[in-house]
Amino acid sequence: MRPTLDNLLTQAYPADAASFGKALEAARQELARNQAVRRWRTQALWVFISTVAMVVLMASVLLVLEQMTLGMLLSKAPLFVLLWVTGAVCAWGALSPRGERLRAAGIVLSAVSAAALVLARGESHVEATLPGWVCSASHVAVGLGPLIVAVLALRSASFRPMRALVAGLSVGTTGALVGELACSQGRMHVMGYHLTAWAVIAGVEWAVSRTLKSRSFAP
């Protein structure tokens, strides 16, 4: 079996001509594959679209099942705009080669969005019929699709902790938005369960991205 370039690079540095020849041949084969490279802007757009698509799908289901009205949906428009701007900035910053400022802006926007989610809620006047952790679990579940998209996108660049974190924050807006659609509990519930799910998604994105090998060492 012909050794791969990765295997050769992990071996001890050889001094004989035969080993150099093997490394050169493996490098030529890697270059000959000519794999298509997607633009980072396209990948960032797909990460953002995946979160929007999931929220639109959940909103459509709730409207069809008459679990919410169009008026209720429109009343959430300011929060939706804020969270989608946050998700877009985080996705763009995560994939941008020179996105340090965008990543910092994404973290600030995420903090502002989290505060807005809590402050926009009043006291709960509806008795909870399900345990609070159900909200957290459902938020993580709806974020799994966008999470996979983000993980695959991040493999096209070298791993950076802040890059993975803001990608996770972008994905986490999915569950946060679904929570605005499907949950009417109060501030403490949002703080304890909705924001926890957002943090869990961001942590999972960071952990998974850290363990997977990048397909590229691009910045």
Tab-separated table of C-alpha atoms in Angstrom:
chain	number	residue	atom	x	y	z
A	1	MET	CA	0.000	0.000	0.000
A	2	ARG	CA	1.442	3.358	-1.042
A	3	PRO	CA	2.016	5.653	1.968
A	4	THR	CA	0.080	8.900	2.151
A	5	LEU	CA	1.712	12.278	2.529
A	6	ASP	CA	0.317	12.621	6.054
A	7	ASN	CA	1.884	9.308	7.111
A	8	LEU	CA	5.241	10.257	5.655
A	9	LEU	CA	5.212	13.626	7.386
A	10	THR	CA	4.612	12.020	10.791
A	11	GLN	CA	7.549	9.621	10.440
A	12	ALA	CA	11.123	10.325	11.529
A	13	TYR	CA	13.060	12.507	9.101
A	14	PRO	CA	14.779	10.132	6.603
A	15	ALA	CA	18.198	10.704	5.068
A	16	ASP	CA	18.225	8.236	2.178
A	17	ALA	CA	17.252	9.074	-1.393
A	18	ALA	CA	14.556	6.363	-1.558
A	19	SER	CA	12.609	7.939	1.300
A	20	PHE	CA	12.886	11.365	-0.293
A	21	GLY	CA	11.554	9.854	-3.505
A	22	LYS	CA	8.547	8.364	-1.708
A	23	ALA	CA	7.755	11.706	-0.082
A	24	LEU	CA	8.051	13.513	-3.406
A	25	GLU	CA	5.805	10.997	-5.151
A	26	ALA	CA	3.185	11.213	-2.398
A	27	ALA	CA	3.259	15.015	-2.605
A	28	ARG	CA	2.771	14.892	-6.375
A	29	GLN	CA	-0.215	12.582	-5.984
A	30	GLU	CA	-1.791	14.921	-3.429
A	31	LEU	CA	-1.359	17.859	-5.794
A	32	ALA	CA	-2.690	15.856	-8.744
A	33	ARG	CA	-6.035	15.324	-7.030
A	34	ASN	CA	-6.955	18.916	-7.862
A	35	GLN	CA	-9.836	18.983	-5.385
A	36	ALA	CA	-12.311	21.802	-5.801
A	37	VAL	CA	-11.925	24.464	-3.136
A	38	ARG	CA	-14.992	26.338	-1.977
A	39	ARG	CA	-14.727	30.028	-1.239
A	40	TRP	CA	-14.873	30.846	2.434
A	41	ARG	CA	-17.647	33.352	1.739
A	42	THR	CA	-19.772	30.578	0.239
A	43	GLN	CA	-19.165	28.362	3.251
A	44	ALA	CA	-20.030	31.170	5.674
A	45	LEU	CA	-23.226	31.783	3.732
A	46	TRP	CA	-24.171	28.109	3.979
A	47	VAL	CA	-23.632	28.137	7.743
A	48	PHE	CA	-25.937	31.138	8.080
A	49	ILE	CA	-28.533	29.765	5.643
A	50	SER	CA	-28.693	26.474	7.545
A	51	THR	CA	-29.673	28.294	10.751
A	52	VAL	CA	-32.251	30.468	8.991
A	53	ALA	CA	-33.748	27.489	7.156
A	54	MET	CA	-34.210	25.525	10.378
A	55	VAL	CA	-35.941	28.442	12.104
A	56	VAL	CA	-38.210	29.070	9.096
A	57	LEU	CA	-39.106	25.373	9.043
A	58	MET	CA	-40.007	25.350	12.738
A	59	ALA	CA	-42.022	28.570	12.403
A	60	SER	CA	-43.941	27.115	9.459
A	61	VAL	CA	-44.760	23.958	11.418
A	62	LEU	CA	-46.002	25.957	14.403
A	63	LEU	CA	-48.160	28.155	12.160
A	64	VAL	CA	-49.677	25.145	10.395
A	65	LEU	CA	-50.410	23.451	13.718
A	66	GLU	CA	-51.885	26.736	15.004
A	67	GLN	CA	-49.487	26.784	17.939
A	68	MET	CA	-48.762	30.432	17.166
A	69	THR	CA	-50.237	33.235	15.071
A	70	LEU	CA	-48.694	35.480	12.435
A	71	GLY	CA	-49.159	38.423	14.782
A	72	MET	CA	-47.158	36.671	17.497
A	73	LEU	CA	-44.439	35.940	14.955
A	74	LEU	CA	-44.263	39.562	13.790
A	75	SER	CA	-44.054	40.787	17.378
A	76	LYS	CA	-40.765	38.900	17.671
A	77	ALA	CA	-39.290	40.615	14.590
A	78	PRO	CA	-36.815	42.879	16.471
A	79	LEU	CA	-35.327	39.919	18.336
A	80	PHE	CA	-35.188	37.891	15.141
A	81	VAL	CA	-33.308	40.665	13.349
A	82	LEU	CA	-30.825	40.998	16.227
A	83	LEU	CA	-30.191	37.258	16.446
A	84	TRP	CA	-29.875	36.813	12.694
A	85	VAL	CA	-27.407	39.711	12.500
A	86	THR	CA	-25.478	38.039	15.318
A	87	GLY	CA	-25.515	34.699	13.496
A	88	ALA	CA	-24.383	36.281	10.230
A	89	VAL	CA	-21.502	38.202	11.834
A	90	CYS	CA	-20.361	35.095	13.737
A	91	ALA	CA	-20.523	32.873	10.639
A	92	TRP	CA	-18.652	35.426	8.531
A	93	GLY	CA	-16.029	35.963	11.220
A	94	ALA	CA	-15.522	32.231	11.770
A	95	LEU	CA	-14.695	31.541	8.119
A	96	SER	CA	-12.951	34.803	7.212
A	97	PRO	CA	-9.137	34.472	6.953
A	98	ARG	CA	-8.766	37.901	8.553
A	99	GLY	CA	-11.829	37.867	10.739
A	100	GLU	CA	-10.330	38.737	14.126
A	101	ARG	CA	-12.405	41.901	14.475
A	102	LEU	CA	-15.525	40.173	13.203
A	103	ARG	CA	-15.021	37.363	15.692
A	104	ALA	CA	-14.713	39.889	18.511
A	105	ALA	CA	-17.831	41.677	17.239
A	106	GLY	CA	-19.653	38.342	17.083
A	107	ILE	CA	-18.906	37.629	20.734
A	108	VAL	CA	-20.114	41.096	21.751
A	109	LEU	CA	-23.283	40.707	19.670
A	110	SER	CA	-23.906	37.285	21.198
A	111	ALA	CA	-23.719	38.796	24.686
A	112	VAL	CA	-26.084	41.602	23.652
A	113	SER	CA	-28.482	39.093	22.090
A	114	ALA	CA	-28.432	36.918	25.203
A	115	ALA	CA	-29.248	39.931	27.370
A	116	ALA	CA	-32.028	40.961	24.982
A	117	LEU	CA	-33.570	37.486	25.124
A	118	VAL	CA	-33.733	37.670	28.904
A	119	LEU	CA	-34.917	41.279	29.161
A	120	ALA	CA	-37.593	40.814	26.489
A	121	ARG	CA	-39.317	38.228	28.660
A	122	GLY	CA	-41.592	39.195	31.492
A	123	GLU	CA	-42.625	37.029	34.375
A	124	SER	CA	-44.204	33.742	33.373
A	125	HIS	CA	-47.987	33.676	33.727
A	126	VAL	CA	-48.322	30.166	32.305
A	127	GLU	CA	-47.671	27.086	34.383
A	128	ALA	CA	-44.999	24.899	32.824
A	129	THR	CA	-46.267	21.524	31.612
A	130	LEU	CA	-42.814	20.091	30.840
A	131	PRO	CA	-39.488	20.116	32.692
A	132	GLY	CA	-37.204	23.018	31.795
A	133	TRP	CA	-34.495	20.741	30.412
A	134	VAL	CA	-36.852	19.793	27.559
A	135	CYS	CA	-36.299	23.279	26.137
A	136	SER	CA	-32.532	22.888	26.363
A	137	ALA	CA	-32.633	19.464	24.704
A	138	SER	CA	-34.901	20.660	21.890
A	139	HIS	CA	-32.697	23.695	21.231
A	140	VAL	CA	-29.627	21.486	20.947
A	141	ALA	CA	-31.545	19.088	18.680
A	142	VAL	CA	-32.634	21.761	16.182
A	143	GLY	CA	-29.068	23.035	16.087
A	144	LEU	CA	-27.544	19.691	15.079
A	145	GLY	CA	-28.066	20.225	11.344
A	146	PRO	CA	-26.446	23.682	11.278
A	147	LEU	CA	-23.756	22.330	13.625
A	148	ILE	CA	-22.743	19.685	11.081
A	149	VAL	CA	-22.642	22.316	8.328
A	150	ALA	CA	-20.402	24.539	10.465
A	151	VAL	CA	-18.046	21.692	11.410
A	152	LEU	CA	-17.595	20.700	7.773
A	153	ALA	CA	-17.000	24.328	6.795
A	154	LEU	CA	-14.354	24.823	9.477
A	155	ARG	CA	-12.362	21.843	8.217
A	156	SER	CA	-11.360	23.982	5.231
A	157	ALA	CA	-9.170	26.161	7.454
A	158	SER	CA	-6.678	25.718	10.262
A	159	PHE	CA	-8.177	25.264	13.721
A	160	ARG	CA	-8.377	28.327	15.915
A	161	PRO	CA	-10.277	28.247	19.218
A	162	MET	CA	-11.947	31.632	18.695
A	163	ARG	CA	-12.967	30.675	15.158
A	164	ALA	CA	-14.668	27.496	16.386
A	165	LEU	CA	-16.311	29.341	19.273
A	166	VAL	CA	-17.966	32.013	17.128
A	167	ALA	CA	-19.081	29.364	14.635
A	168	GLY	CA	-20.804	27.641	17.549
A	169	LEU	CA	-22.382	30.924	18.637
A	170	SER	CA	-23.745	31.353	15.115
A	171	VAL	CA	-25.243	27.866	15.179
A	172	GLY	CA	-26.616	28.457	18.681
A	173	THR	CA	-28.880	31.248	17.448
A	174	THR	CA	-31.019	28.499	15.884
A	175	GLY	CA	-32.187	27.157	19.225
A	176	ALA	CA	-32.469	30.639	20.713
A	177	LEU	CA	-34.841	31.685	17.924
A	178	VAL	CA	-36.883	28.494	18.162
A	179	GLY	CA	-37.222	29.190	21.875
A	180	GLU	CA	-38.807	32.544	21.057
A	181	LEU	CA	-41.324	30.740	18.867
A	182	ALA	CA	-42.268	27.799	21.027
A	183	CYS	CA	-41.712	28.810	24.651
A	184	SER	CA	-43.587	31.355	26.746
A	185	GLN	CA	-41.835	30.890	30.083
A	186	GLY	CA	-40.267	33.764	31.989
A	187	ARG	CA	-36.833	35.317	32.304
A	188	MET	CA	-35.349	32.836	34.743
A	189	HIS	CA	-36.311	29.965	32.472
A	190	VAL	CA	-34.693	31.671	29.470
A	191	MET	CA	-31.557	32.393	31.463
A	192	GLY	CA	-31.318	28.909	32.911
A	193	TYR	CA	-32.302	26.734	29.955
A	194	HIS	CA	-32.290	28.660	26.667
A	195	LEU	CA	-28.917	30.312	27.177
A	196	THR	CA	-27.476	27.077	28.545
A	197	ALA	CA	-28.399	25.310	25.314
A	198	TRP	CA	-26.733	28.097	23.315
A	199	ALA	CA	-23.550	27.679	25.369
A	200	VAL	CA	-23.653	23.888	24.960
A	201	ILE	CA	-23.888	24.172	21.164
A	202	ALA	CA	-20.935	26.574	21.099
A	203	GLY	CA	-18.927	24.223	23.310
A	204	VAL	CA	-19.721	21.184	21.173
A	205	GLU	CA	-18.700	23.071	18.025
A	206	TRP	CA	-15.381	23.995	19.632
A	207	ALA	CA	-14.709	20.468	20.903
A	208	VAL	CA	-15.595	18.686	17.656
A	209	SER	CA	-13.637	21.149	15.506
A	210	ARG	CA	-10.624	20.700	17.763
A	211	THR	CA	-10.602	16.917	17.371
A	212	LEU	CA	-11.130	16.753	13.596
A	213	LYS	CA	-8.183	17.088	11.246
A	214	SER	CA	-8.343	20.123	8.972
A	215	ARG	CA	-8.313	19.573	5.219
A	216	SER	CA	-6.289	22.756	4.831
A	217	PHE	CA	-3.808	24.852	6.760
A	218	ALA	CA	-5.148	28.071	5.254
A	219	PRO	CA	-5.455	30.936	7.756
